[in-house]
mmCIF file of C-alpha atoms in Angstrom:
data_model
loop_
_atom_site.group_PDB
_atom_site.id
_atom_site.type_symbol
_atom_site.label_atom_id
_atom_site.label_comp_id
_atom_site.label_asym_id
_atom_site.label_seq_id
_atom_site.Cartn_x
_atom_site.Cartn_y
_atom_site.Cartn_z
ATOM 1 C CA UNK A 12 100.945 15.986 48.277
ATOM 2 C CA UNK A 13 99.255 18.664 49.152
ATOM 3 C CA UNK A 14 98.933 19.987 45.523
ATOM 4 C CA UNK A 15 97.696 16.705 44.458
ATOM 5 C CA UNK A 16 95.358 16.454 47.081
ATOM 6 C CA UNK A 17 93.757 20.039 45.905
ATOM 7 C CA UNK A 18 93.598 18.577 42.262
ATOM 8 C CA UNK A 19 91.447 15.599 43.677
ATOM 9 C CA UNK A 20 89.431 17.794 45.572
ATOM 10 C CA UNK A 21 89.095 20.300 42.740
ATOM 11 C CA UNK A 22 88.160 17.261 40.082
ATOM 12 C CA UNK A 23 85.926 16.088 42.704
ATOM 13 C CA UNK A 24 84.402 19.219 42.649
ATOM 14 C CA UNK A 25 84.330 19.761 38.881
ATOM 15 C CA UNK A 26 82.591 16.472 38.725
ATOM 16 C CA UNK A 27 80.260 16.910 41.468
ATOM 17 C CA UNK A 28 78.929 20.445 39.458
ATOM 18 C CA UNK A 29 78.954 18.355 36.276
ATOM 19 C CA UNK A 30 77.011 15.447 37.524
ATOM 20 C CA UNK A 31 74.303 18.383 39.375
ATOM 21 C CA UNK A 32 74.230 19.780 36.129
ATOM 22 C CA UNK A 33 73.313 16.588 33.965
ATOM 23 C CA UNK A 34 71.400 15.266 36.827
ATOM 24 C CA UNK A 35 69.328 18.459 36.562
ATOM 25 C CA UNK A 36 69.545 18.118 32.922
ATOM 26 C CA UNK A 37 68.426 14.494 32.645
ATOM 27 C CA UNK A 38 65.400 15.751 35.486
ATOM 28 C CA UNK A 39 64.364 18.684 33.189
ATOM 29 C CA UNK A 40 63.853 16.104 30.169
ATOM 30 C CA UNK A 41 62.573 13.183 32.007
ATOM 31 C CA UNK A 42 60.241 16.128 33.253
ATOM 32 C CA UNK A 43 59.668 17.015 29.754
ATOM 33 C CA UNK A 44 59.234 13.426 28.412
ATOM 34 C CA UNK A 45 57.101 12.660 31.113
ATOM 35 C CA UNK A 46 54.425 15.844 30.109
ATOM 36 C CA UNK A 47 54.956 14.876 26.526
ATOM 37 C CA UNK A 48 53.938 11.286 27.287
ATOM 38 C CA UNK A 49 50.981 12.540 29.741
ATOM 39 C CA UNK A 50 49.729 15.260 26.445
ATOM 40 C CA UNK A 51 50.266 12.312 24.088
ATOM 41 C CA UNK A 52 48.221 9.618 26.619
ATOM 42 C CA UNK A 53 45.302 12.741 26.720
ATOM 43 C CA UNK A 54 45.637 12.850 22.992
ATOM 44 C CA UNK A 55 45.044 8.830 22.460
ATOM 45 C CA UNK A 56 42.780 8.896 25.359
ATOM 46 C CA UNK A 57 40.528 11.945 23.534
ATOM 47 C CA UNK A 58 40.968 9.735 20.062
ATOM 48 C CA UNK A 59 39.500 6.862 21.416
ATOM 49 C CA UNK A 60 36.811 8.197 23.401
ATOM 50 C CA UNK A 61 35.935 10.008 20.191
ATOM 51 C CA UNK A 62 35.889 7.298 18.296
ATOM 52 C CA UNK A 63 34.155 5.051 20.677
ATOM 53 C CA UNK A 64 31.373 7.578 21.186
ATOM 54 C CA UNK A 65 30.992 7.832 17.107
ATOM 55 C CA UNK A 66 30.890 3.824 17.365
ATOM 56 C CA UNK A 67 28.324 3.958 20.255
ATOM 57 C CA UNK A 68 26.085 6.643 17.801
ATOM 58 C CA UNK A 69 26.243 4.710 15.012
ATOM 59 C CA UNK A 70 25.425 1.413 16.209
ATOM 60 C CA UNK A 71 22.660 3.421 18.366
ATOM 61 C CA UNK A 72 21.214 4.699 14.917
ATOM 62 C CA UNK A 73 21.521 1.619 13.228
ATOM 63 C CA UNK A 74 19.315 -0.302 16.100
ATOM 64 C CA UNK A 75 16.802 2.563 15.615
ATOM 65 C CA UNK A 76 17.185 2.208 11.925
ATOM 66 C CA UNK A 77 16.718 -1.568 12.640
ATOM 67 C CA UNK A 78 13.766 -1.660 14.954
ATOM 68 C CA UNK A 79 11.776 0.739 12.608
ATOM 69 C CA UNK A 80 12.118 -1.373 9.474
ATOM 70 C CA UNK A 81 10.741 -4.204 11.868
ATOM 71 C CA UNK A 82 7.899 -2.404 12.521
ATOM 72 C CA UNK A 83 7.022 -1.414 9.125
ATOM 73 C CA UNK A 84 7.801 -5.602 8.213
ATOM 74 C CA UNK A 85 5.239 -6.274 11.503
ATOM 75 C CA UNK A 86 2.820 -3.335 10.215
ATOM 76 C CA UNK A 87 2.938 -4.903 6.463
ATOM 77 C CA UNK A 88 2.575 -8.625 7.535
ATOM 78 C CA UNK A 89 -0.417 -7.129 9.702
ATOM 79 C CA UNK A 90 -1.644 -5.515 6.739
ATOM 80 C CA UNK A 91 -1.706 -8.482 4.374
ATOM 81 C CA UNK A 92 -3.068 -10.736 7.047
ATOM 82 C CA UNK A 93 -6.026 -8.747 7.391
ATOM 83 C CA UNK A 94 -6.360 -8.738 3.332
ATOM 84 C CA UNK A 95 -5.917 -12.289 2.958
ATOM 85 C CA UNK A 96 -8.843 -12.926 5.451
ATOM 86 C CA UNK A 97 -10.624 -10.766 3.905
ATOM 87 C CA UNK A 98 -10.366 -11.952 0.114
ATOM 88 C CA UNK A 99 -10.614 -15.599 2.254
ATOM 89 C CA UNK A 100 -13.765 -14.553 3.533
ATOM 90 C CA UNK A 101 -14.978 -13.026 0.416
ATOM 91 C CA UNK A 102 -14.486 -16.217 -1.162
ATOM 92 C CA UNK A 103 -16.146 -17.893 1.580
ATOM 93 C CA UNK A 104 -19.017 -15.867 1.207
ATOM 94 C CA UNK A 105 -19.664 -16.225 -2.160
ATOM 95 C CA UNK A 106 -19.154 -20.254 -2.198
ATOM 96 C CA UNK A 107 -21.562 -20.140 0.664
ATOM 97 C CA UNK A 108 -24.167 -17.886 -1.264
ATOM 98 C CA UNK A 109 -27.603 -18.718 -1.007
ATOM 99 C CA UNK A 110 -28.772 -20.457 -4.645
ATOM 100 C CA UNK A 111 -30.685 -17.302 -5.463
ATOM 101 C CA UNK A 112 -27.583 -15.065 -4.171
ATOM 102 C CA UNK A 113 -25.363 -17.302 -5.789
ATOM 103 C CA UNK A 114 -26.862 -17.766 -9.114
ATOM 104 C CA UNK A 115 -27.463 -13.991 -9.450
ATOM 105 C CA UNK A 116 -23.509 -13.301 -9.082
ATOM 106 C CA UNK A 117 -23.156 -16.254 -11.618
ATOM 107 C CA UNK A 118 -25.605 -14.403 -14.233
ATOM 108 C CA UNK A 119 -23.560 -10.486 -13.438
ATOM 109 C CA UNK A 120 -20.145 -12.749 -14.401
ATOM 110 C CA UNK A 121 -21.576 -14.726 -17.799
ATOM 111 C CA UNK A 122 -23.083 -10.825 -18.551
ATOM 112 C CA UNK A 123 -19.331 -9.897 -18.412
ATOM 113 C CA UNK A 124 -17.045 -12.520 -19.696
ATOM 114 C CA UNK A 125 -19.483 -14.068 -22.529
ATOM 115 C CA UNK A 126 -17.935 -14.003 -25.664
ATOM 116 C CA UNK A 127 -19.918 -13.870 -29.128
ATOM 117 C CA UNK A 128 -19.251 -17.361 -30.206
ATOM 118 C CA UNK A 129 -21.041 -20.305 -29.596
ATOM 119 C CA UNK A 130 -20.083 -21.805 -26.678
ATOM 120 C CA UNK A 131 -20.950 -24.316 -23.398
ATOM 121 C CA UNK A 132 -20.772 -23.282 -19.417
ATOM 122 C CA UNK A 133 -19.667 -25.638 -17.325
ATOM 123 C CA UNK A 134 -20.247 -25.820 -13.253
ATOM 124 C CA UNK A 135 -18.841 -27.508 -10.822
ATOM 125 C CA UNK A 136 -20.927 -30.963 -9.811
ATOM 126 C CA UNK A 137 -22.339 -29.003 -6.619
ATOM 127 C CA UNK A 138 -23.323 -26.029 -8.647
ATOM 128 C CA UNK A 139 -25.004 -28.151 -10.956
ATOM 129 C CA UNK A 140 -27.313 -29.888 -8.471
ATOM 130 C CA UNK A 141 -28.593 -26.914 -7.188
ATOM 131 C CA UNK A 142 -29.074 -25.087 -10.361
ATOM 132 C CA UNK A 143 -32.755 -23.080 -10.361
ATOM 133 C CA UNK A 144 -35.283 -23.902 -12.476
ATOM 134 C CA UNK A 145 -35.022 -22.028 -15.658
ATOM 135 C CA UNK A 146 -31.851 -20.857 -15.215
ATOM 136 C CA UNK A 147 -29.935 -22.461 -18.844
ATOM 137 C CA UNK A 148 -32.714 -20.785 -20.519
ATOM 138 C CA UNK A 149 -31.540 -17.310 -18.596
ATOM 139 C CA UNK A 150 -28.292 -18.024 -19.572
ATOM 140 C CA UNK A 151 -28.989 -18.888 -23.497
ATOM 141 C CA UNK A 152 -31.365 -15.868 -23.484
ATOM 142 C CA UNK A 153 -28.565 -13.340 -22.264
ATOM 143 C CA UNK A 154 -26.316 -14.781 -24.835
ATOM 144 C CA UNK A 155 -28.543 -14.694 -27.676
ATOM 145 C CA UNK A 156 -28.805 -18.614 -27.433
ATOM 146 C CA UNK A 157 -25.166 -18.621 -27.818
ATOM 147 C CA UNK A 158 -24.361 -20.326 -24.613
ATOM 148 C CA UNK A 159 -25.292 -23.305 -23.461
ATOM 149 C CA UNK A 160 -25.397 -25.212 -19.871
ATOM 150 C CA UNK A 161 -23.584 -28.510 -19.618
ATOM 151 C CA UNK A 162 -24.441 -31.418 -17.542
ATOM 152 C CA UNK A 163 -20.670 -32.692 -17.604
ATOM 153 C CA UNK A 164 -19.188 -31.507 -14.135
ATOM 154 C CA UNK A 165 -15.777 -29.751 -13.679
ATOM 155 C CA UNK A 166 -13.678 -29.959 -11.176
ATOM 156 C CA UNK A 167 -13.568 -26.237 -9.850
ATOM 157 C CA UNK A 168 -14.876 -24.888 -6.452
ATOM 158 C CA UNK A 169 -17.770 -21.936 -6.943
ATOM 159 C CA UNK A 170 -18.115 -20.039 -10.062
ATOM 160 C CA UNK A 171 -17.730 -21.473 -13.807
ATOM 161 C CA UNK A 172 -15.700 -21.985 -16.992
ATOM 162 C CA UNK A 173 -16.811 -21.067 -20.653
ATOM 163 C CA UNK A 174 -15.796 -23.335 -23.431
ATOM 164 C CA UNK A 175 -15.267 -21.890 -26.889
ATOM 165 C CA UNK A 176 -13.767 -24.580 -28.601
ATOM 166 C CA UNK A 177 -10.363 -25.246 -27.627
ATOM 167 C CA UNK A 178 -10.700 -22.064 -25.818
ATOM 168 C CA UNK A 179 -11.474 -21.386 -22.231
ATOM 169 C CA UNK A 180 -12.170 -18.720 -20.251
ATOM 170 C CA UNK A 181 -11.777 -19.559 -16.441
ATOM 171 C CA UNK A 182 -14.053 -18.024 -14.373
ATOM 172 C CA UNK A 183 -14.065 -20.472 -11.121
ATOM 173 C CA UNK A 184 -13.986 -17.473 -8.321
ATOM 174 C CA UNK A 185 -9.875 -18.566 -7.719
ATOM 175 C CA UNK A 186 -9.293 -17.807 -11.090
ATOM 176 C CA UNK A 187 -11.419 -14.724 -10.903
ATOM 177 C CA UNK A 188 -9.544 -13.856 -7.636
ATOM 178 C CA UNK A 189 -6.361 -14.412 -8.727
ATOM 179 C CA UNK A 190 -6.431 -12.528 -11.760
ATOM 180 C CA UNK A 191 -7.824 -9.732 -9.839
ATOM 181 C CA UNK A 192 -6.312 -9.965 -6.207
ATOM 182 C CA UNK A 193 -3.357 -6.902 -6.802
ATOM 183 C CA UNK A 194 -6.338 -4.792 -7.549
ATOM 184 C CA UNK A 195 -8.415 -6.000 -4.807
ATOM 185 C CA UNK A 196 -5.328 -5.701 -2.331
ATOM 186 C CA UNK A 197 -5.240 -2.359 -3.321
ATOM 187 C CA UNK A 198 -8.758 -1.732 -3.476
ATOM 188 C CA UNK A 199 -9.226 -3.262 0.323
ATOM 189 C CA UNK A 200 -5.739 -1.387 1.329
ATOM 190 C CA UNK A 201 -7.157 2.228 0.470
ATOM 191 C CA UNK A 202 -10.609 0.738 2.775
ATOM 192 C CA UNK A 203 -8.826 -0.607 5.194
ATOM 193 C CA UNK A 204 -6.050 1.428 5.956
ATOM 194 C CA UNK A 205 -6.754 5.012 4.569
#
């Protein structure tokens, strides 16, 4: 028994080397998975860090992007505030006129929008109570007698309206505003903001 005792012994052996060497084996790659993992991990890691930092820039650029188109929006709404009070108070001004004041703008406005027809000028019921004396004889002599002062009242607030037959030319100081306020905006923009 001997000789079968020295073949256990010798198997045992055998197997004892073989298991060392796959246990060394099966260390050296679980060594080598284990840095491949860890390289992999730093890769991902790296990625996303990247990534979240490129995230973290753009959203940073697009709140800077954000808050300066706000306040160009809060510099523009400024900006056409302080126009519309001023056309408001330009309009204010010239309802408020004094009648000589007033009546001098009117005459500078029939001077420019008069045509060469006979025609009637009509006020509103304020203007025409506190017309001055004389003043539908100015008017007919600036128009060659074409134009002629009504007593009929319209319903417009400062300024006037010419009647040429079924034509008329609106020159109440809205209308004159109105068709006139994108050059006045610009007009009060260059003052105002140059």
């Amino acid at each position: 028994m001997a000789g079968l005792d020295k073949i256990i012994e010798r198997i045992t052996q055998d197997s004892a080397v073989k298991c060392e060497g796959i246990l060394k084996e099966a260390t050296a790659q679980a060594t080598s998975l284990k840095a491949d993992a860890a390289a992999a991990s730093k890769k991902d890691a790296d990625s996303v860090l990247a990534k979240a930092a490129k995230q973290a820039q753009a959203i940073v650029e697009m709140a800077e992007s954000g808050s300066a188109v706000e306040q160009k929006n809060a510099l523009l709404d400024a900006k056409v505030g302080i126009i519309d009070e001023a056309v408001d108070y330009a309009k204010t001004k010239l309802a408020g006129a004094g009648d000589a004041d007033y009546f001098d703008t009117v005459m500078k406005l029939v001077k420019a929008y008069a045509q060469d027809a006979e025609g009637i000028m009509y006020f509103s019921q304020k203007d025409l109570s506190r017309l001055p004396a004389g003043f539908a004889e100015k008017v007919s002599d600036a128009t060659n007698g074409k134009l002629k002062v009504s007593s009929e009242p319209k319903n417009i607030d400062g300024g006037f309206i010419l009647a040429y037959g079924d034509i008329e030319i609106n020159c109440s100081f809205d209308a004159l505003i109105s068709e006139k306020i994108d050059v006045i905006k610009d007009t009060l923009n260059k003052i105002i903001f140059a």
